[in-house]
Coordinates of N, CA and C in Angstrom, one line a residue:
M22 N -5.9 -18.2 7.0 CA -5.6 -16.8 7.4 C -4.1 -16.5 7.2
A23 N -3.8 -15.3 6.8 CA -2.4 -14.9 6.6 C -1.6 -14.8 7.9
N24 N -0.3 -14.6 7.9 CA 0.5 -14.5 9.1 C 0.2 -13.1 9.7
K25 N 0.1 -13.2 11.0 CA 0.0 -11.9 11.8 C 1.5 -11.5 12.1
R26 N 1.8 -10.3 11.7 CA 3.2 -9.9 11.8 C 3.3 -8.6 12.6
T27 N 4.5 -8.2 13.0 CA 4.6 -6.9 13.8 C 5.6 -6.0 13.0
G28 N 5.2 -4.7 13.0 CA 6.0 -3.7 12.4 C 6.1 -2.5 13.2
V29 N 6.6 -1.4 12.7 CA 6.8 -0.2 13.4 C 5.5 0.4 14.1
Y30 N 4.4 0.2 13.3 CA 3.1 0.8 13.8 C 2.2 -0.2 14.4
G31 N 2.7 -1.4 14.9 CA 1.8 -2.4 15.5 C 1.8 -3.7 14.6
T32 N 0.6 -4.3 14.7 CA 0.5 -5.6 14.0 C -0.2 -5.4 12.6
Y33 N 0.1 -6.3 11.7 CA -0.6 -6.4 10.4 C -0.6 -7.8 9.9
Y34 N -1.2 -8.0 8.8 CA -1.3 -9.3 8.2 C -0.6 -9.3 6.9
G35 N 0.1 -10.4 6.6 CA 0.8 -10.5 5.3 C 1.5 -11.9 5.1
S36 N 1.7 -12.2 3.8 CA 2.4 -13.4 3.5 C 3.9 -13.2 3.6
Y37 N 4.6 -14.2 4.0 CA 6.1 -14.2 4.0 C 6.6 -14.3 2.5
Y38 N 7.8 -14.1 2.3 CA 8.3 -14.0 0.9 C 8.1 -15.3 0.1
T39 N 8.1 -16.4 0.7 CA 7.9 -17.7 0.0 C 6.5 -18.2 0.0
E40 N 5.5 -17.3 0.4 CA 4.1 -17.6 0.4 C 3.3 -16.5 -0.4
S41 N 2.0 -16.8 -0.6 CA 1.2 -15.7 -1.2 C -0.3 -16.1 -1.1
E42 N -1.1 -15.2 -0.6 CA -2.5 -15.5 -0.5 C -3.3 -14.2 -0.4
A43 N -4.6 -14.2 -0.7 CA -5.5 -13.1 -0.6 C -5.8 -12.9 0.9
L44 N -6.0 -11.7 1.3 CA -6.4 -11.4 2.7 C -7.9 -11.3 2.8
T45 N -8.4 -11.6 4.0 CA -9.8 -11.4 4.3 C -10.2 -10.0 4.5
T46 N -11.5 -9.6 4.6 CA -11.9 -8.3 4.8 C -11.3 -7.8 6.2
A47 N -11.4 -8.7 7.2 CA -11.0 -8.3 8.5 C -9.5 -8.0 8.5
E48 N -8.7 -8.8 7.8 CA -7.3 -8.6 7.7 C -6.9 -7.3 7.0
M49 N -7.7 -7.1 5.9 CA -7.4 -5.8 5.2 C -7.7 -4.6 6.1
K50 N -8.7 -4.7 6.9 CA -9.0 -3.6 7.8 C -7.8 -3.3 8.7
V51 N -7.2 -4.3 9.3 CA -6.1 -4.1 10.1 C -4.9 -3.5 9.4
N52 N -4.7 -3.9 8.2 CA -3.6 -3.4 7.3 C -3.9 -1.9 6.9
A53 N -5.2 -1.7 6.6 CA -5.5 -0.3 6.2 C -5.2 0.7 7.4
E54 N -5.5 0.3 8.6 CA -5.3 1.1 9.7 C -3.8 1.3 9.9
Y55 N -3.0 0.3 9.7 CA -1.6 0.3 9.8 C -1.0 1.3 8.8
I56 N -1.4 1.2 7.6 CA -1.0 2.1 6.5 C -1.4 3.5 6.8
Y57 N -2.6 3.7 7.3 CA -3.1 5.1 7.6 C -2.2 5.7 8.7
K58 N -1.8 5.0 9.7 CA -0.9 5.5 10.8 C 0.4 5.9 10.2
S59 N 1.0 5.0 9.4 CA 2.3 5.2 8.8 C 2.3 6.5 7.9
L60 N 1.3 6.5 7.0 CA 1.4 7.6 6.0 C 1.0 9.0 6.6
T61 N 0.0 9.0 7.6 CA -0.3 10.3 8.1 C 0.9 10.9 8.9
A62 N 1.7 10.0 9.4 CA 2.9 10.4 10.1 C 3.9 11.1 9.1
Q63 N 3.7 10.8 7.9 CA 4.6 11.4 6.8 C 3.9 12.5 6.1
G64 N 2.8 12.9 6.5 CA 2.1 14.1 6.0 C 1.0 13.8 4.9
W65 N 0.7 12.6 4.7 CA -0.4 12.3 3.8 C -1.7 12.7 4.3
N66 N -2.6 13.0 3.4 CA -4.0 13.3 3.8 C -4.9 12.0 3.7
I67 N -6.0 12.0 4.4 CA -6.8 10.8 4.4 C -7.4 10.5 3.1
K68 N -7.6 11.5 2.3 CA -8.2 11.2 0.9 C -7.2 10.5 0.0
G69 N -5.9 10.9 0.1 CA -4.9 10.2 -0.7 C -4.7 8.8 -0.2
I70 N -4.7 8.7 1.1 CA -4.5 7.3 1.7 C -5.6 6.4 1.2
S71 N -6.8 6.9 1.3 CA -8.0 6.1 0.9 C -7.9 5.7 -0.6
A72 N -7.5 6.6 -1.5 CA -7.3 6.4 -2.9 C -6.3 5.3 -3.1
L73 N -5.2 5.4 -2.3 CA -4.1 4.4 -2.4 C -4.7 3.0 -1.9
L74 N -5.4 3.0 -0.9 CA -5.9 1.7 -0.3 C -6.9 1.0 -1.3
G75 N -7.7 1.8 -2.0 CA -8.6 1.3 -3.0 C -7.9 0.6 -4.1
N76 N -6.8 1.2 -4.5 CA -5.9 0.6 -5.6 C -5.2 -0.6 -5.0
M77 N -4.7 -0.5 -3.8 CA -4.0 -1.7 -3.2 C -4.9 -2.9 -3.0
Q78 N -6.2 -2.6 -2.7 CA -7.1 -3.7 -2.5 C -7.3 -4.5 -3.9
A79 N -7.4 -3.7 -5.0 CA -7.6 -4.3 -6.3 C -6.3 -5.0 -6.7
E80 N -5.1 -4.5 -6.3 CA -3.9 -5.1 -6.8 C -3.5 -6.3 -5.9
S81 N -3.6 -6.2 -4.6 CA -3.0 -7.2 -3.7 C -3.8 -7.7 -2.5
T82 N -5.0 -7.2 -2.4 CA -5.8 -7.3 -1.2 C -5.1 -6.7 0.0
I83 N -4.3 -5.7 -0.3 CA -3.5 -5.0 0.8 C -2.5 -5.9 1.5
N84 N -2.0 -6.9 0.8 CA -1.1 -7.8 1.4 C 0.3 -7.5 0.9
P85 N 1.2 -7.0 1.8 CA 2.5 -6.6 1.4 C 3.4 -7.7 0.8
G86 N 3.1 -8.9 1.1 CA 3.8 -10.0 0.6 C 3.2 -10.8 -0.5
R87 N 2.3 -10.2 -1.2 CA 1.6 -11.0 -2.2 C 2.3 -11.0 -3.6
W88 N 2.3 -12.2 -4.2 CA 2.8 -12.3 -5.6 C 1.7 -12.3 -6.6
Q89 N 1.9 -11.7 -7.7 CA 0.8 -11.7 -8.8 C 0.3 -13.1 -9.1
S90 N -1.0 -13.2 -9.0 CA -1.7 -14.5 -9.3 C -1.2 -15.6 -8.3
D91 N -0.6 -15.2 -7.2 CA -0.1 -16.1 -6.1 C 1.0 -17.0 -6.7
N92 N 1.6 -16.6 -7.7 CA 2.7 -17.4 -8.3 C 4.0 -17.0 -7.7
V93 N 4.3 -17.7 -6.6 CA 5.5 -17.4 -5.8 C 6.8 -17.5 -6.6
N94 N 7.7 -16.5 -6.4 CA 9.0 -16.4 -7.0 C 9.0 -16.1 -8.5
N95 N 7.8 -15.7 -9.0 CA 7.7 -15.3 -10.4 C 8.1 -13.8 -10.5
T96 N 9.4 -13.6 -10.5 CA 9.9 -12.2 -10.4 C 9.6 -11.4 -11.7
S97 N 9.1 -12.0 -12.7 CA 8.7 -11.2 -13.9 C 7.3 -10.7 -13.8
G98 N 6.6 -11.2 -12.8 CA 5.2 -10.7 -12.5 C 5.3 -9.6 -11.4
G99 N 4.1 -9.3 -10.9 CA 4.0 -8.2 -9.9 C 4.3 -8.7 -8.4
Y100 N 4.6 -7.8 -7.5 CA 4.8 -8.2 -6.1 C 4.5 -7.0 -5.2
G101 N 4.0 -7.3 -4.1 CA 3.8 -6.3 -3.0 C 2.5 -5.6 -3.0
L102 N 2.4 -4.6 -2.2 CA 1.1 -3.9 -2.0 C 0.6 -3.3 -3.3
V103 N 1.4 -2.7 -4.1 CA 1.0 -2.1 -5.4 C 1.4 -2.9 -6.6
Q104 N 1.9 -4.1 -6.3 CA 2.3 -5.1 -7.4 C 3.3 -4.4 -8.4
W105 N 4.5 -4.1 -7.8 CA 5.6 -3.6 -8.7 C 5.9 -4.6 -9.7
T106 N 6.0 -4.2 -11.0 CA 6.2 -5.2 -12.1 C 7.3 -4.7 -13.0
P107 N 8.3 -5.5 -13.3 CA 8.5 -6.8 -12.7 C 8.9 -6.7 -11.2
A108 N 8.7 -7.8 -10.5 CA 9.0 -7.7 -9.0 C 10.4 -7.2 -8.7
T109 N 11.3 -7.5 -9.5 CA 12.7 -7.1 -9.3 C 12.9 -5.6 -9.2
N110 N 11.9 -4.8 -9.8 CA 12.0 -3.3 -9.7 C 11.9 -2.9 -8.2
Y111 N 11.3 -3.8 -7.5 CA 11.2 -3.5 -6.0 C 12.2 -4.3 -5.2
T112 N 12.4 -5.6 -5.5 CA 13.2 -6.5 -4.7 C 14.7 -6.1 -4.8
V113 N 15.1 -5.7 -6.0 CA 16.5 -5.2 -6.1 C 16.8 -4.0 -5.3
W114 N 15.8 -3.0 -5.3 CA 15.9 -1.8 -4.5 C 16.0 -2.2 -3.0
V115 N 15.2 -3.1 -2.6 CA 15.2 -3.6 -1.2 C 16.6 -4.0 -0.8
T116 N 17.3 -4.8 -1.6 CA 18.6 -5.2 -1.3 C 19.6 -4.1 -1.4
Q117 N 19.5 -3.2 -2.3 CA 20.4 -2.1 -2.4 C 20.3 -1.1 -1.2
C118 N 19.1 -1.0 -0.6 CA 18.9 -0.1 0.5 C 19.3 -0.8 1.8
G119 N 19.6 -2.1 1.8 CA 20.0 -2.8 3.0 C 18.9 -3.3 3.8
Y120 N 17.6 -3.3 3.3 CA 16.5 -4.0 4.0 C 16.7 -5.5 3.9
T121 N 16.0 -6.2 4.7 CA 16.2 -7.7 4.8 C 15.0 -8.5 4.3
D122 N 13.9 -7.9 4.2 CA 12.7 -8.6 3.9 C 11.7 -7.8 3.0
P123 N 11.5 -8.1 1.7 CA 10.6 -7.3 0.9 C 9.1 -7.6 1.2
S124 N 8.8 -8.6 2.0 CA 7.4 -8.9 2.3 C 6.9 -8.1 3.5
E125 N 7.8 -7.3 4.2 CA 7.4 -6.6 5.3 C 6.6 -5.3 4.9
M126 N 5.6 -5.0 5.7 CA 4.8 -3.8 5.4 C 5.7 -2.5 5.4
D127 N 6.6 -2.4 6.4 CA 7.3 -1.1 6.5 C 8.3 -1.0 5.3
T128 N 8.8 -2.1 4.7 CA 9.6 -2.0 3.6 C 8.8 -1.6 2.3
N129 N 7.6 -2.2 2.2 CA 6.7 -1.7 1.1 C 6.5 -0.3 1.2
I130 N 6.1 0.2 2.3 CA 5.8 1.6 2.5 C 7.0 2.5 2.3
S131 N 8.2 2.0 2.7 CA 9.4 2.8 2.4 C 9.7 3.0 1.0
R132 N 9.4 2.0 0.2 CA 9.5 2.1 -1.3 C 8.6 3.2 -1.9
I133 N 7.3 3.2 -1.4 CA 6.4 4.1 -1.9 C 6.8 5.5 -1.5
S134 N 7.3 5.7 -0.3 CA 7.8 7.0 0.2 C 9.0 7.4 -0.6
Y135 N 9.9 6.5 -1.0 CA 11.0 6.8 -1.8 C 10.6 7.3 -3.2
E136 N 9.6 6.6 -3.8 CA 9.1 7.0 -5.1 C 8.5 8.4 -5.0
L137 N 7.8 8.7 -3.9 CA 7.2 10.1 -3.8 C 8.2 11.1 -3.7
E138 N 9.3 10.9 -2.9 CA 10.3 11.9 -2.7 C 11.3 12.1 -3.9
N139 N 11.4 11.0 -4.7 CA 12.3 11.1 -5.8 C 11.7 11.1 -7.2
G140 N 10.4 11.3 -7.2 CA 9.7 11.4 -8.5 C 9.8 10.2 -9.4
E141 N 9.7 9.0 -8.8 CA 9.7 7.8 -9.5 C 8.3 7.1 -9.6
Q142 N 8.1 6.4 -10.6 CA 6.9 5.6 -10.9 C 5.7 6.5 -11.3
W143 N 5.5 7.6 -10.6 CA 4.3 8.4 -11.0 C 4.6 9.2 -12.2
I144 N 3.7 9.1 -13.2 CA 3.8 9.9 -14.4 C 2.5 10.7 -14.7
A145 N 2.5 11.9 -14.5 CA 1.3 12.7 -14.7 C 0.7 12.6 -16.1
T146 N -0.6 12.5 -16.1 CA -1.3 12.4 -17.4 C -2.1 13.7 -17.7
N147 N -2.6 13.8 -18.8 CA -3.4 15.0 -19.2 C -4.6 15.1 -18.3
S148 N -5.2 14.0 -18.0 CA -6.4 13.9 -17.2 C -6.2 14.3 -15.7
Y149 N -5.0 13.9 -15.2 CA -4.6 14.2 -13.8 C -3.2 14.7 -13.8
D150 N -3.1 16.0 -14.2 CA -1.8 16.6 -14.4 C -1.2 17.2 -13.1
Y151 N -0.9 16.4 -12.1 CA -0.3 16.9 -10.9 C 0.7 15.8 -10.4
S152 N 1.5 16.2 -9.4 CA 2.5 15.3 -8.9 C 2.0 14.3 -7.9
F153 N 2.9 13.4 -7.6 CA 2.6 12.4 -6.6 C 2.4 13.0 -5.2
K154 N 3.2 14.0 -4.9 CA 3.1 14.7 -3.6 C 1.7 15.5 -3.5
T155 N 1.3 16.0 -4.6 CA 0.0 16.7 -4.6 C -1.1 15.6 -4.4
F156 N -1.0 14.5 -5.0 CA -1.9 13.4 -4.8 C -2.0 13.0 -3.3
A157 N -0.8 12.9 -2.7 CA -0.7 12.4 -1.3 C -1.3 13.4 -0.3
T158 N -1.2 14.7 -0.6 CA -1.5 15.7 0.4 C -2.8 16.5 0.0
S159 N -3.5 16.2 -1.0 CA -4.6 16.9 -1.5 C -5.8 16.9 -0.5
T160 N -6.4 18.1 -0.4 CA -7.6 18.3 0.4 C -8.7 18.8 -0.4
D161 N -8.5 19.3 -1.7 CA -9.5 19.8 -2.5 C -10.1 18.9 -3.5
K162 N -9.4 17.7 -3.7 CA -9.8 16.8 -4.7 C -10.6 15.7 -4.1
S163 N -11.5 15.1 -4.8 CA -12.4 14.0 -4.3 C -11.6 12.7 -4.2
V164 N -12.0 11.8 -3.3 CA -11.4 10.5 -3.2 C -11.5 9.7 -4.6
S165 N -12.6 9.9 -5.2 CA -12.8 9.2 -6.5 C -11.8 9.7 -7.5
E166 N -11.6 11.0 -7.6 CA -10.6 11.5 -8.6 C -9.2 11.0 -8.2
L167 N -8.9 11.0 -7.0 CA -7.5 10.6 -6.6 C -7.3 9.1 -6.8
A168 N -8.4 8.3 -6.7 CA -8.2 6.9 -7.0 C -8.0 6.6 -8.4
K169 N -8.6 7.4 -9.3 CA -8.5 7.2 -10.7 C -7.1 7.8 -11.1
A170 N -6.7 8.8 -10.5 CA -5.3 9.4 -10.7 C -4.2 8.4 -10.4
F171 N -4.4 7.7 -9.3 CA -3.4 6.7 -8.9 C -3.4 5.6 -9.9
L172 N -4.5 5.2 -10.3 CA -4.6 4.1 -11.3 C -3.9 4.5 -12.6
L173 N -4.2 5.7 -13.2 CA -3.6 6.1 -14.5 C -2.2 6.6 -14.4
N174 N -1.9 7.3 -13.3 CA -0.5 7.9 -13.2 C 0.5 7.0 -12.6
Y175 N 0.1 6.1 -11.8 CA 1.0 5.2 -11.0 C 0.9 3.8 -11.5
E176 N -0.2 3.2 -11.3 CA -0.3 1.8 -11.6 C -0.2 1.5 -13.2
R177 N -0.9 2.2 -14.0 CA -0.9 2.1 -15.4 C -1.1 0.6 -15.9
P178 N -2.2 0.0 -15.5 CA -2.4 -1.4 -15.9 C -2.8 -1.5 -17.4
A179 N -2.8 -2.7 -17.9 CA -3.2 -2.9 -19.3 C -4.7 -2.4 -19.5
D180 N -5.5 -2.8 -18.5 CA -6.9 -2.4 -18.6 C -7.2 -1.1 -17.8
Q181 N -7.4 0.0 -18.5 CA -7.6 1.2 -17.9 C -9.0 1.7 -18.2
S182 N -9.9 0.8 -18.4 CA -11.3 1.1 -18.8 C -12.0 1.9 -17.8
V183 N -13.1 2.5 -18.2 CA -13.9 3.3 -17.3 C -14.5 2.4 -16.2
S184 N -14.8 1.2 -16.4 CA -15.3 0.3 -15.4 C -14.2 0.0 -14.4
V185 N -13.0 -0.2 -14.8 CA -11.9 -0.4 -13.8 C -11.7 0.8 -13.0
Q186 N -11.7 2.0 -13.6 CA -11.5 3.2 -12.9 C -12.7 3.4 -11.8
N187 N -13.9 3.1 -12.3 CA -15.0 3.3 -11.3 C -14.9 2.3 -10.2
Y188 N -14.5 1.1 -10.5 CA -14.4 0.0 -9.4 C -13.4 0.4 -8.4
R189 N -12.2 0.9 -8.8 CA -11.2 1.3 -7.8 C -11.7 2.6 -7.1
S190 N -12.4 3.4 -7.7 CA -13.0 4.6 -7.1 C -13.9 4.2 -6.0
E191 N -14.7 3.2 -6.2 CA -15.7 2.7 -5.2 C -15.0 2.1 -4.0
L192 N -13.9 1.3 -4.3 CA -13.1 0.7 -3.2 C -12.5 1.9 -2.4
A193 N -12.0 2.8 -3.0 CA -11.3 3.9 -2.3 C -12.3 4.7 -1.4
N194 N -13.5 4.9 -1.9 CA -14.5 5.6 -1.1 C -15.0 4.7 0.1
T195 N -15.0 3.4 -0.1 CA -15.3 2.5 1.0 C -14.3 2.6 2.1
W196 N -13.0 2.7 1.7 CA -12.0 2.8 2.7 C -12.0 4.2 3.4
Y197 N -12.3 5.2 2.7 CA -12.5 6.5 3.3 C -13.6 6.5 4.3
N198 N -14.7 5.9 4.0 CA -15.8 5.8 4.9 C -15.4 5.0 6.2
Y199 N -14.6 3.9 5.9 CA -14.2 3.1 7.0 C -13.3 3.9 8.0
L200 N -12.3 4.6 7.4 CA -11.4 5.3 8.2 C -12.1 6.5 9.0
M201 N -13.1 6.9 8.4 CA -13.9 8.0 9.0 C -14.9 7.5 10.0
G202 N -15.0 6.2 10.2 CA -15.8 5.6 11.2 C -17.1 4.9 10.7
E203 N -17.2 4.6 9.4 CA -18.4 4.0 9.0 C -18.1 2.5 8.6
D204 N -19.0 1.7 8.7 CA -18.8 0.2 8.4 C -18.6 0.0 7.0
I205 N -17.7 -1.0 6.6 CA -17.5 -1.3 5.2 C -18.1 -2.7 4.9
G206 N -18.9 -3.2 5.8 CA -19.7 -4.4 5.5 C -19.0 -5.7 5.4
S207 N -18.2 -6.0 6.4 CA -17.5 -7.3 6.3 C -18.4 -8.4 6.9
S208 N -18.0 -9.6 6.5 CA -18.8 -10.8 7.1 C -18.6 -10.9 8.6
E209 N -17.5 -10.3 9.1 CA -17.3 -10.4 10.6 C -18.2 -9.4 11.3
G210 N -18.8 -8.4 10.6 CA -19.7 -7.4 11.2 C -18.9 -6.4 11.9
G211 N -19.5 -5.5 12.7 CA -18.8 -4.5 13.5 C -18.8 -3.2 12.7
S212 N -18.5 -2.1 13.4 CA -18.5 -0.8 12.8 C -17.2 -0.5 12.3
G213 N -17.1 0.7 11.5 CA -15.8 1.1 11.0 C -14.9 1.5 12.1
S214 N -13.6 1.7 11.7 CA -12.6 1.9 12.8 C -12.7 3.3 13.4
G215 N -13.2 4.3 12.6 CA -13.2 5.7 13.1 C -11.8 6.1 13.5
I216 N -10.8 5.6 12.9 CA -9.4 5.9 13.3 C -9.1 7.4 13.3
T217 N -9.7 8.2 12.5 CA -9.4 9.6 12.5 C -9.9 10.2 13.8
K218 N -10.8 9.6 14.5 CA -11.2 10.1 15.8 C -10.4 9.7 17.0
K219 N -9.5 8.7 16.7 CA -8.7 8.1 17.8 C -7.2 8.4 17.7
R220 N -6.8 9.2 16.7 CA -5.4 9.5 16.5 C -4.8 10.4 17.6
K221 N -5.5 11.2 18.2 CA -4.9 12.1 19.2 C -4.2 11.4 20.3
G222 N -3.0 11.7 20.5 CA -2.2 11.1 21.6 C -1.4 9.9 21.1
F223 N -1.5 9.5 19.8 CA -0.7 8.4 19.3 C 0.7 8.8 19.2
N224 N 1.6 8.0 19.8 CA 3.0 8.3 19.8 C 3.7 7.6 18.7
F225 N 3.9 8.3 17.6 CA 4.6 7.8 16.4 C 6.1 7.6 16.7
I226 N 6.6 6.5 16.1 CA 8.0 6.2 16.2 C 8.7 6.2 14.9
L227 N 10.0 6.1 14.9 CA 10.7 6.2 13.6 C 10.3 5.2 12.6
F228 N 10.1 5.7 11.4 CA 9.5 4.8 10.3 C 10.5 3.8 9.7
N229 N 11.7 4.3 9.4 CA 12.6 3.5 8.6 C 13.5 2.5 9.5
R230 N 12.8 1.7 10.3 CA 13.5 0.7 11.1 C 13.8 -0.5 10.2
R231 N 15.0 -0.9 10.2 CA 15.4 -2.1 9.4 C 15.1 -3.4 10.2
R232 N 14.6 -4.3 9.6 CA 14.2 -5.6 10.2 C 15.4 -6.6 10.0
K233 N 15.4 -7.6 10.9 CA 16.5 -8.6 10.9 C 16.1 -9.9 10.2
Q234 N 14.8 -10.1 10.0 CA 14.4 -11.4 9.4 C 15.0 -11.6 8.0
Q235 N 15.7 -12.7 7.8 CA 16.3 -13.0 6.5 C 15.3 -13.4 5.5
W236 N 15.6 -13.1 4.2 CA 14.8 -13.6 3.1 C 15.6 -14.1 2.0
I237 N 15.0 -14.9 1.1 CA 15.8 -15.5 0.1 C 15.2 -15.1 -1.3
N238 N 16.1 -14.6 -2.2 CA 15.6 -14.3 -3.5 C 16.8 -14.7 -4.5
K239 N 16.6 -15.8 -5.1 CA 17.7 -16.3 -5.9 C 18.0 -15.5 -7.1
S240 N 17.0 -14.6 -7.5 CA 17.2 -13.8 -8.7 C 18.1 -12.7 -8.5
I241 N 18.4 -12.3 -7.2 CA 19.2 -11.1 -7.0 C 20.7 -11.5 -6.7

């Protein structure tokens, strides 16, 4: 089991910077709810969040501290929730911004928010010719379309085949159903979170809190 950690929006699971592993379904559920709380506080719509989660599951099992292929310290490979590649595209930014730990969930989310606000990483394609902000706040587009848009406009992996697009679309719809209160079929059993029905009265706190835990990255 991965480390249980604490962030701005409660607890989540993730590897520390010198570790890497896949998360279980139960752990991913916890992280999905954490990300949902954080991003809805920033104005994201549940459809965009679900599309993001589907891609994150395919990239990192929603583990903010995961290294590509679990090859720790391989900074030429991917790292984090969305597998920034090379990892230094993310870790150097972390240092420049004064954050202390790139494996933290809040730091990962801060980078995504920075990209959205500054027009970085997202490159609109002919198939999905709209901005990152439109993706994040869309109410009229389907979860399937948004998942494919994130794959092609943001992730841009080597394999962009229809099967890959459909797979991430399926994952995204599964997360949408879970957040809306339907079971996603984990081995642990239980129903979906229904987090959208429980949000009223949640006291959000400041997002960009800097953490004090030290980390080591010899490449920086």
